[in-house]
XYZ file of C-alpha atoms in Angstrom:
263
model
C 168.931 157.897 57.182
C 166.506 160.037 54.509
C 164.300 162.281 56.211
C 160.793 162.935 55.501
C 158.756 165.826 55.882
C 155.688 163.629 57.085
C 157.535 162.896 60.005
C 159.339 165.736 60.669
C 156.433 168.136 60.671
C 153.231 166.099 61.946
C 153.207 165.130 65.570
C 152.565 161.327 65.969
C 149.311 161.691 67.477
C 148.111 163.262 63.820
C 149.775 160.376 62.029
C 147.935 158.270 64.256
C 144.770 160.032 63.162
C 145.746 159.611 59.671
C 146.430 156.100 59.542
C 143.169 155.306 61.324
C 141.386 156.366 57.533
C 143.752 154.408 55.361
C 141.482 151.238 55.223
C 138.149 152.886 54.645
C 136.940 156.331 54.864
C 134.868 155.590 57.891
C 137.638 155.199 61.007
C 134.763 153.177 63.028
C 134.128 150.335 60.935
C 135.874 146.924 61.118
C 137.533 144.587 58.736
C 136.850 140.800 59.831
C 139.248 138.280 58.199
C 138.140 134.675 58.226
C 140.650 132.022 57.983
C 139.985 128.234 57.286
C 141.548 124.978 55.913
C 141.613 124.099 52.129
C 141.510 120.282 53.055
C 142.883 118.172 55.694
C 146.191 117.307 55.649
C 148.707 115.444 58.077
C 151.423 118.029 57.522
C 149.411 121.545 57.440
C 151.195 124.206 54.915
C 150.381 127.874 55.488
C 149.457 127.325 51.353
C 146.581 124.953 52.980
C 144.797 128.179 54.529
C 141.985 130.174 52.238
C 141.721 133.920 53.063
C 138.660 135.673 52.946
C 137.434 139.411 54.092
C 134.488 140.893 55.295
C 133.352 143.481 53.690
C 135.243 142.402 50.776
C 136.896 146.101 49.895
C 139.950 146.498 48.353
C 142.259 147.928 51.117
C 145.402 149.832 50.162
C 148.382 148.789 52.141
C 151.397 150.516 50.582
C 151.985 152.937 53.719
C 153.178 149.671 55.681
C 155.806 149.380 52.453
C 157.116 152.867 52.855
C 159.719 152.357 55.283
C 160.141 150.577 58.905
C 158.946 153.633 60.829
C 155.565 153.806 58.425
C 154.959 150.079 59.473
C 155.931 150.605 62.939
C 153.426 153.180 63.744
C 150.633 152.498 60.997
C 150.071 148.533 61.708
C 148.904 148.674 65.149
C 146.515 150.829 64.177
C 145.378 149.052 61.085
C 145.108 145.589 63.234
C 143.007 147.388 65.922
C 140.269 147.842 63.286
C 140.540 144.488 62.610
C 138.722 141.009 63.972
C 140.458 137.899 62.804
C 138.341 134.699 63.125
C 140.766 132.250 62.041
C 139.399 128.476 62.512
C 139.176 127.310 66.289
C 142.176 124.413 65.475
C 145.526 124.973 67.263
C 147.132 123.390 63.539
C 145.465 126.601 61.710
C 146.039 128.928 64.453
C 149.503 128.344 64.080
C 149.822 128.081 60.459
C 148.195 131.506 60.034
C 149.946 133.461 63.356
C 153.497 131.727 62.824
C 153.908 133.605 59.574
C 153.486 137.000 60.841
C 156.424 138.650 63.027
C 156.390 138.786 67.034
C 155.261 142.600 66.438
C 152.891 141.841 64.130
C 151.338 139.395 66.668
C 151.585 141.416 69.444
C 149.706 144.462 67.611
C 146.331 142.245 67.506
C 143.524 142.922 69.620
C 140.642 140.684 68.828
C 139.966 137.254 67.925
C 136.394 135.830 66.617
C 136.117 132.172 67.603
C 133.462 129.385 66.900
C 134.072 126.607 69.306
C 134.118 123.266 68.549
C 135.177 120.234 71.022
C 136.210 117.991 68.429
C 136.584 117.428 64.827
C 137.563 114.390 62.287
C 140.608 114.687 60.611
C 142.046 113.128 57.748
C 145.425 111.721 58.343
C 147.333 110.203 55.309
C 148.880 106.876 55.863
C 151.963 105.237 54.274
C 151.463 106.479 50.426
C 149.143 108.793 48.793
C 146.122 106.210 48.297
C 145.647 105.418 51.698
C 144.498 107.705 54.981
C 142.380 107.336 57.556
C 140.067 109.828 59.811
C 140.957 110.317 63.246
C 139.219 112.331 66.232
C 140.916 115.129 67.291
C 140.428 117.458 70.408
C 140.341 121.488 69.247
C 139.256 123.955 71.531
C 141.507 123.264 74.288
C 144.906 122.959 72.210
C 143.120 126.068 69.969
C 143.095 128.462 73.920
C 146.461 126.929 74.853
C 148.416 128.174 71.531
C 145.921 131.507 71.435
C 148.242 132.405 75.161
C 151.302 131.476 73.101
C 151.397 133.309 70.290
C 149.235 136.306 70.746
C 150.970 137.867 74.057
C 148.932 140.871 73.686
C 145.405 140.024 72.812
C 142.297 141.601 74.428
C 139.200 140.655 73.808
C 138.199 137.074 72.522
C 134.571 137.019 70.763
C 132.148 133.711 71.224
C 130.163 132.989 68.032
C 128.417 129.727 69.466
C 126.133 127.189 67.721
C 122.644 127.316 68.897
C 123.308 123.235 70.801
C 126.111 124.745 73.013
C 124.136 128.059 73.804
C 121.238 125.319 75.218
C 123.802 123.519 76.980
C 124.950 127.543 78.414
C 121.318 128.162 79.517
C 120.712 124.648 80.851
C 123.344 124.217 83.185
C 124.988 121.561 81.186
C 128.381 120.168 81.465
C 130.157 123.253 79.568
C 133.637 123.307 81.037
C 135.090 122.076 77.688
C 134.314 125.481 75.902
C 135.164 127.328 79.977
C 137.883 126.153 81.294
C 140.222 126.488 78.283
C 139.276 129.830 78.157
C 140.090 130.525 81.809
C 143.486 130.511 80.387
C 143.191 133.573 79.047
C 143.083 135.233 82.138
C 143.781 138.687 81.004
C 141.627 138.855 77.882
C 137.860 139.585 78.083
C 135.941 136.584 76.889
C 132.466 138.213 75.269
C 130.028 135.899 73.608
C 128.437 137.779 70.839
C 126.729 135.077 68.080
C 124.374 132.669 68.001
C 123.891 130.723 65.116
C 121.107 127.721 63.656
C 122.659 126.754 60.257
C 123.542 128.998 58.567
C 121.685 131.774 60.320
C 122.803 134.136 63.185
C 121.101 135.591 65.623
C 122.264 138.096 68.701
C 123.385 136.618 71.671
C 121.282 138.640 74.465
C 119.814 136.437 75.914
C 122.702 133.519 77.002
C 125.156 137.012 78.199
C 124.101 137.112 81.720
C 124.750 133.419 82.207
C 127.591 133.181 80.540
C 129.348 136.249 81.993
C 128.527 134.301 85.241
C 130.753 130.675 84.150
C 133.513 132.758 82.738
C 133.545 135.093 85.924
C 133.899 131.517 88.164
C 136.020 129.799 86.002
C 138.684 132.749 86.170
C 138.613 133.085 89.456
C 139.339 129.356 90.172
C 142.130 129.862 87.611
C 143.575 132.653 89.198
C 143.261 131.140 92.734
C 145.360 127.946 91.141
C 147.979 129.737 89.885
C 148.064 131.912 93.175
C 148.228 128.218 94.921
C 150.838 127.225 92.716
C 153.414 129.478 92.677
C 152.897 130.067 96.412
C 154.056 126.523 96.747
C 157.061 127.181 94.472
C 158.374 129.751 96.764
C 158.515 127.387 99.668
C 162.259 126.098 100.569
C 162.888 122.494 100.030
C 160.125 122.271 97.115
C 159.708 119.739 95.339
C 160.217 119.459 91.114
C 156.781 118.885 90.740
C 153.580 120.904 91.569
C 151.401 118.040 91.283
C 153.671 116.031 93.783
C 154.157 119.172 96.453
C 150.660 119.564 97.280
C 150.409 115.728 97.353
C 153.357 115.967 100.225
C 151.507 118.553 101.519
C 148.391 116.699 102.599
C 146.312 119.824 101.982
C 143.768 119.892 99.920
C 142.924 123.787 99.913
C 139.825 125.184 98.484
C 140.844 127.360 95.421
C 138.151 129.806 95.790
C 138.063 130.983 99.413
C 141.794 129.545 100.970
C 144.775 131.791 100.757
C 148.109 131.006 99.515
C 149.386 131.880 103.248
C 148.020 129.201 104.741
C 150.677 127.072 103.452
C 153.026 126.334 105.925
């Protein structure tokens, strides 16, 4: 193995520092890189995907090229600067994530999202000259494969359209955009856009209430899964969860009954 003086002689924590000012001179700012679909196609291609970068400055990448132990220490620190706001469809979500390695992945730290319950997609039929456009569910699969492949992740960000920040402040029916969320249960769920066309505007004045339907929704998450697995430690379980609690009779209350009262 070659040495290097660069690692020999600086501690890691300077590194650290060091690598924090390789993307821009200014180690606070933040790189946001936008990912979205070409077209529609039945069988998405990573080649599909269309890359842009906000603010659009040329960023020079060559440490991560140096050797293993450049990459290893410099990449986590260049992701951290970094908000990727890939399109809220589990089909791009993968396409984008899949290519990068499980370290890669597991370096990222926050997502931008824009919701969206459903979508039309174009689905090509039996030979070129023929498709049709089908309705397609996308937030839910978009949370479920967001828990998959991005282990790590801490913060998701909430750019919503101004009709579902209404529905937020009305006390609509909004457990489409909640509950798939309340998957993530370790990753802080902040809503931070508004937007009317193509204008944004801050969110200030929907945070309160939504911080209050995340906060419920997790908690009825967590008191599921608590319910769950408490019933999968019981002898003589059954295969299924759905079909134990059945046997069970009991019907518990998720947000005030304890796992112990099983019996």
């Amino acid at each position: 193995m070659v040495s290097s003086r660069f690692f020999d002689t600086i501690p890691l924590e300077l590194r650290r520092e060091i690598y924090t000012y390789l993307p821009s001179p200014d180690p606070t700012s933040t790189t946001i890189v936008s990912v979205i679909l070409k077209q529609d196609y039945e069988q998405l291609r990573s080649a599909d995907l269309v890359y842009t970068k906000e603010p659009w400055t040329p960023v020079d990448l060559n440490v991560l090229r140096v050797c293993k132990r450049a990459y290893d220490e410099a990449l986590p620190i260049l992701y951290r600067r970094c908000i990727f706001n890939p399109t809220a469809d589990s089909d791009v979500i993968t396409a984008f994530f899949s290519r990068m390695s499980s370290f890669a992945r597991s370096s990222i730290r926050t997502l931008l999202l824009k919701p969206q319950p459903q979508a039309l997609r174009r689905v090509g039929g039996p030979n070129p000259n023929i498709s049709e456009l089908r309705r397609v569910v996308l937030w839910g699969p978009a949370c479920k494969k967001i828990l998959t492949l991005l282990p790590d992740l801490k913060e998701v960000q909430i750019h919503l359209p101004l009709l579902y920040a209404y529905e937020i402040e009305s006390d609509r029916d909004v457990g489409w955009l909640t509950v798939p969320l309340s998957f993530l249960q370790s990753v802080k769920k902040s809503l931070v856009r508004v937007s009317r066309g193509s204008a944004d505007f801050p969110a200030t004045q929907y945070v309160e209430k939504w911080d209050r339907l995340i906060e419920k929704e997790d908690s009825e998450r967590a008191a599921l899964l608590s319910y769950e697995a408490a019933i999968m430690n019981k002898k003589n379980r059954w295969t299924n969860p759905y079909w134990r609690m059945k046997r069970s009779g009991f019907r518990p209350n998720l947000l005030t009954d304890s796992p112990n009262c099983l019996t």
